[in-house]
PDB file of C-alpha atoms in Angstrom:
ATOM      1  CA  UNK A   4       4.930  17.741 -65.911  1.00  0.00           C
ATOM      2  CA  UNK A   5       2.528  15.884 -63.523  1.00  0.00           C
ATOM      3  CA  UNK A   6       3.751  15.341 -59.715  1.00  0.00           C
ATOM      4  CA  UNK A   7       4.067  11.653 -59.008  1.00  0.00           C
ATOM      5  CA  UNK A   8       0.999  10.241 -57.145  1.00  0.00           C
ATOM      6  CA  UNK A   9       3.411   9.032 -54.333  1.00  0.00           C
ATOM      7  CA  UNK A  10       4.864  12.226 -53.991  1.00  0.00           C
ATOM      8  CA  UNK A  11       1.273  14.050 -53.366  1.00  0.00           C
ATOM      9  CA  UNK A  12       0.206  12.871 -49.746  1.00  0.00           C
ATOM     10  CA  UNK A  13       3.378  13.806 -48.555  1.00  0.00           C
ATOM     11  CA  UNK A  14       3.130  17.155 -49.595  1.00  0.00           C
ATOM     12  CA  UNK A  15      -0.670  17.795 -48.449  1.00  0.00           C
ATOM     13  CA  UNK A  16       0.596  15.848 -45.008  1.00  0.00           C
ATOM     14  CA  UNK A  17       3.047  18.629 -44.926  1.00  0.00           C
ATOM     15  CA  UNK A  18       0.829  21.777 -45.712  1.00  0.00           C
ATOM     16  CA  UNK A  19      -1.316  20.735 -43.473  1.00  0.00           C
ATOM     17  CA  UNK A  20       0.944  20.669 -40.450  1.00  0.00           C
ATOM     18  CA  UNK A  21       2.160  23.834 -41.251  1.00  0.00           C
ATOM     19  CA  UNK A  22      -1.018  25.289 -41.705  1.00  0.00           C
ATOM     20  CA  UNK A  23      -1.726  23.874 -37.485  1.00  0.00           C
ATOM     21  CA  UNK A  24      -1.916  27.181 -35.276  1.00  0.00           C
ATOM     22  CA  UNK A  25       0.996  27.396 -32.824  1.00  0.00           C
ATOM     23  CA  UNK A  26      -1.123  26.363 -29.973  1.00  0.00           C
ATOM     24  CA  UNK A  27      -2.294  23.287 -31.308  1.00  0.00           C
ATOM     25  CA  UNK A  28       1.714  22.316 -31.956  1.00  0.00           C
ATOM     26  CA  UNK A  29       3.298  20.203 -29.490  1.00  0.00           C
ATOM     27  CA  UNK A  30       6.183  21.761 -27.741  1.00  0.00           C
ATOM     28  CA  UNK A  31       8.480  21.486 -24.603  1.00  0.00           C
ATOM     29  CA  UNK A  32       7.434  22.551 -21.395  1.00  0.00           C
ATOM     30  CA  UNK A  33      10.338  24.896 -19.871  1.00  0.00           C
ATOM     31  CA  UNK A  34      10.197  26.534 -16.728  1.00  0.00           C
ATOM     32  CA  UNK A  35       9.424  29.994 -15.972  1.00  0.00           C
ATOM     33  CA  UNK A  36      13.152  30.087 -14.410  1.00  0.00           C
ATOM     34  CA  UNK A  37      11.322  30.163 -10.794  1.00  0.00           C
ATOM     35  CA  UNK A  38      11.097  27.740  -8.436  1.00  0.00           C
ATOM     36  CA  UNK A  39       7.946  26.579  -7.588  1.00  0.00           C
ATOM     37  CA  UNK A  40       6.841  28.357  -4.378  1.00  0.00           C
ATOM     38  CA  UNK A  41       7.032  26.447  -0.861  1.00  0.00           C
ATOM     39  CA  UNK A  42       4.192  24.919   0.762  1.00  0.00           C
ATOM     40  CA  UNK A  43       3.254  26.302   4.120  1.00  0.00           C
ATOM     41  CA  UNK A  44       4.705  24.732   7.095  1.00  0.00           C
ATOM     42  CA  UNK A  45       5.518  24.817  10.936  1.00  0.00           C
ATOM     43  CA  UNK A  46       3.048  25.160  14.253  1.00  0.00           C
ATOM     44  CA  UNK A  47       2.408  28.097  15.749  1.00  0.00           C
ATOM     45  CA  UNK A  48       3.558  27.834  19.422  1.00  0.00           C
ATOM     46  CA  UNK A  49       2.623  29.976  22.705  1.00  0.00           C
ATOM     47  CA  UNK A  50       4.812  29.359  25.999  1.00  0.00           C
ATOM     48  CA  UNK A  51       4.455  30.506  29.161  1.00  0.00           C
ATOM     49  CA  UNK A  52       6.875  31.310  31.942  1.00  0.00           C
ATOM     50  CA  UNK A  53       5.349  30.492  35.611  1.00  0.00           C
ATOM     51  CA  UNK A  54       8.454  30.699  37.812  1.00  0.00           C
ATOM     52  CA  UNK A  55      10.398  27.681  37.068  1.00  0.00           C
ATOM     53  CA  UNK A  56       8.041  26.213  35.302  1.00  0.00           C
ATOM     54  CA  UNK A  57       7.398  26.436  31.246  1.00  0.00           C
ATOM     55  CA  UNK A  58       4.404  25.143  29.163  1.00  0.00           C
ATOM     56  CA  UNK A  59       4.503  25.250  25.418  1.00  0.00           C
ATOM     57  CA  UNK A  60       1.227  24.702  22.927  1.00  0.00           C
ATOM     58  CA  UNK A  61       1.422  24.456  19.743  1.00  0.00           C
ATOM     59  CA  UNK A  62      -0.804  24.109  17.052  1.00  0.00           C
ATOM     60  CA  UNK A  63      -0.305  22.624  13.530  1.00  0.00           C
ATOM     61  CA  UNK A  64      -2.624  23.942  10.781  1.00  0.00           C
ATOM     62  CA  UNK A  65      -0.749  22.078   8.276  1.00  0.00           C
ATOM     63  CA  UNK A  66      -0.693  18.767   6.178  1.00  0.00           C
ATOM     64  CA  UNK A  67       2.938  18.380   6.930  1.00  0.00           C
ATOM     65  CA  UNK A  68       3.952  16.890  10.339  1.00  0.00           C
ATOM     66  CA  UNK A  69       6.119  19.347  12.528  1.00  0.00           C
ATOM     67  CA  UNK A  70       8.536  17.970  14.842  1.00  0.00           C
ATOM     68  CA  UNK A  71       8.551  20.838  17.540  1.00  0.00           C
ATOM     69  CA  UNK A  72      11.318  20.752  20.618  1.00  0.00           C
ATOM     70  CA  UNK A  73      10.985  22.820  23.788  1.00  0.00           C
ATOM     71  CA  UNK A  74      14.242  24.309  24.492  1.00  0.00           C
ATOM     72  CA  UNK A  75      15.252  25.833  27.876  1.00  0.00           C
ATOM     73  CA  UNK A  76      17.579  27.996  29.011  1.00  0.00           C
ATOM     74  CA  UNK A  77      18.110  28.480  32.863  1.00  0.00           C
ATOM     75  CA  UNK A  78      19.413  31.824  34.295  1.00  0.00           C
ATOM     76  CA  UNK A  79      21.972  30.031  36.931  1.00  0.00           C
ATOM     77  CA  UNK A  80      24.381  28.965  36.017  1.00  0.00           C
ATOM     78  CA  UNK A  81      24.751  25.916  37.534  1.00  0.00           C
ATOM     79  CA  UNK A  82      21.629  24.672  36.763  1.00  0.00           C
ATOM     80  CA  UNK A  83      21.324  22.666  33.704  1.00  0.00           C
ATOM     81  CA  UNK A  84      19.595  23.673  30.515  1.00  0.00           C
ATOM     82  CA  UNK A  85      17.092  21.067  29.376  1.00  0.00           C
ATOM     83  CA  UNK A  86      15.581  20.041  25.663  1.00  0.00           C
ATOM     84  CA  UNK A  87      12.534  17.919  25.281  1.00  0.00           C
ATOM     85  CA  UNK A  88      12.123  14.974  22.974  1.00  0.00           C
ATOM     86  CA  UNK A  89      11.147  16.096  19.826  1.00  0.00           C
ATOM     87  CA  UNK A  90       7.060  15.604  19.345  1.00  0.00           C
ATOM     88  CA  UNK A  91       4.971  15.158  16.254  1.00  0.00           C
ATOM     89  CA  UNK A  92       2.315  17.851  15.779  1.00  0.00           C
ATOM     90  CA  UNK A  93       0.303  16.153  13.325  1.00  0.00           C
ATOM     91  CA  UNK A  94      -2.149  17.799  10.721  1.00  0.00           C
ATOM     92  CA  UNK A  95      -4.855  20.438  12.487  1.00  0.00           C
ATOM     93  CA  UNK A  96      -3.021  19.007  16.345  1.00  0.00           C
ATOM     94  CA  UNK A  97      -2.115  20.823  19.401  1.00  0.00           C
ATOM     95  CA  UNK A  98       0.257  19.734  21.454  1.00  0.00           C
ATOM     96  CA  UNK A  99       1.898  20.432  24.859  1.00  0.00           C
ATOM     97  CA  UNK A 100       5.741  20.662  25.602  1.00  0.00           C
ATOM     98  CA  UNK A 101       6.630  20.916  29.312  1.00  0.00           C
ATOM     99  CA  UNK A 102       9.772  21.783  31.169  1.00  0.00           C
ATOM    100  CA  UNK A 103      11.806  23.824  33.854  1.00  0.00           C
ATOM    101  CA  UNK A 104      15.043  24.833  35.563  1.00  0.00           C
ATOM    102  CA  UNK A 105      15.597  24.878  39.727  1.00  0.00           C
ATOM    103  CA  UNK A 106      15.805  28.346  39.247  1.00  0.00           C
ATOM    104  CA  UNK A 107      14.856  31.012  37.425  1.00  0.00           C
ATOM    105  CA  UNK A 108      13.824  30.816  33.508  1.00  0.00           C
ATOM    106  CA  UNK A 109      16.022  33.105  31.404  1.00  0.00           C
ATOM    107  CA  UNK A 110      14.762  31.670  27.734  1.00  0.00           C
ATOM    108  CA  UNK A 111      12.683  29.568  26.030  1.00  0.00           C
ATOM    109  CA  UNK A 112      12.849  28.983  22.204  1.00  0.00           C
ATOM    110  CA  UNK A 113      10.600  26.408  20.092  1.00  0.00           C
ATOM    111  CA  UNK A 114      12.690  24.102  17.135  1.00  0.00           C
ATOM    112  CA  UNK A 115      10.404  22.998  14.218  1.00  0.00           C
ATOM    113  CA  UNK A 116      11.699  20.086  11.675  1.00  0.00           C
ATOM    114  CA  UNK A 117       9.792  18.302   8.954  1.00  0.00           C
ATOM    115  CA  UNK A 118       9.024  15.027   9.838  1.00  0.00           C
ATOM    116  CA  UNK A 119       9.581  12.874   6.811  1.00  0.00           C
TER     117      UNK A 119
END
């Protein structure tokens, strides 16, 4: 019994995609089950205390924009504490953040947010 002339390029078609080594196969791309790993963010900042007076730098190495706040804590309490507006450090920027209580300083802390 011959094989019917139709049936013939199917069947090579097939061999021949079998034959294929797994690589060359197309396939699904699944995930490794890890997220991908975070890009590096946030300015590094420096302040300095001078009596009542603070000065902040800070310095953005990054592409992403980091919305930095001075934040102030006075040691009296009556006096009130302050926060700055928030400024854009921009890619490879420094920038300055000023501030101070009538007093005496008793903290200073540095907020970073993504700017979107």
């Amino acid at each position: 019994m011959r094989p019917s002339r139709s049936l013939a390029p199917a069947v090579l078609a097939l061999a021949l995609v079998l034959s294929l080594p797994y690589d060359a196969l197309p396939h699904a791309r699944v995930s490794a089950g890890k997220p991908p790993a975070p890009s590096p963010f946030g300015a590094s900042c420096r302040t300095t205390v001078s009596g009542s007076h603070v000065v902040a730098y800070c310095h953005n190495p990054y592409v992403d924009i980091d919305r930095v706040r001075l934040h102030i804590e006075c040691a009296r309490w009556w006096d009130i504490d302050t926060d700055s507006a928030p400024v854009d450090a921009g890619p490879a920027l420094t920038v300055r953040l000023t501030g101070r209580c009538w007093k005496e300083v008793r903290s200073v802390w540095i907020s970073h947010q993504k700017a979107r």
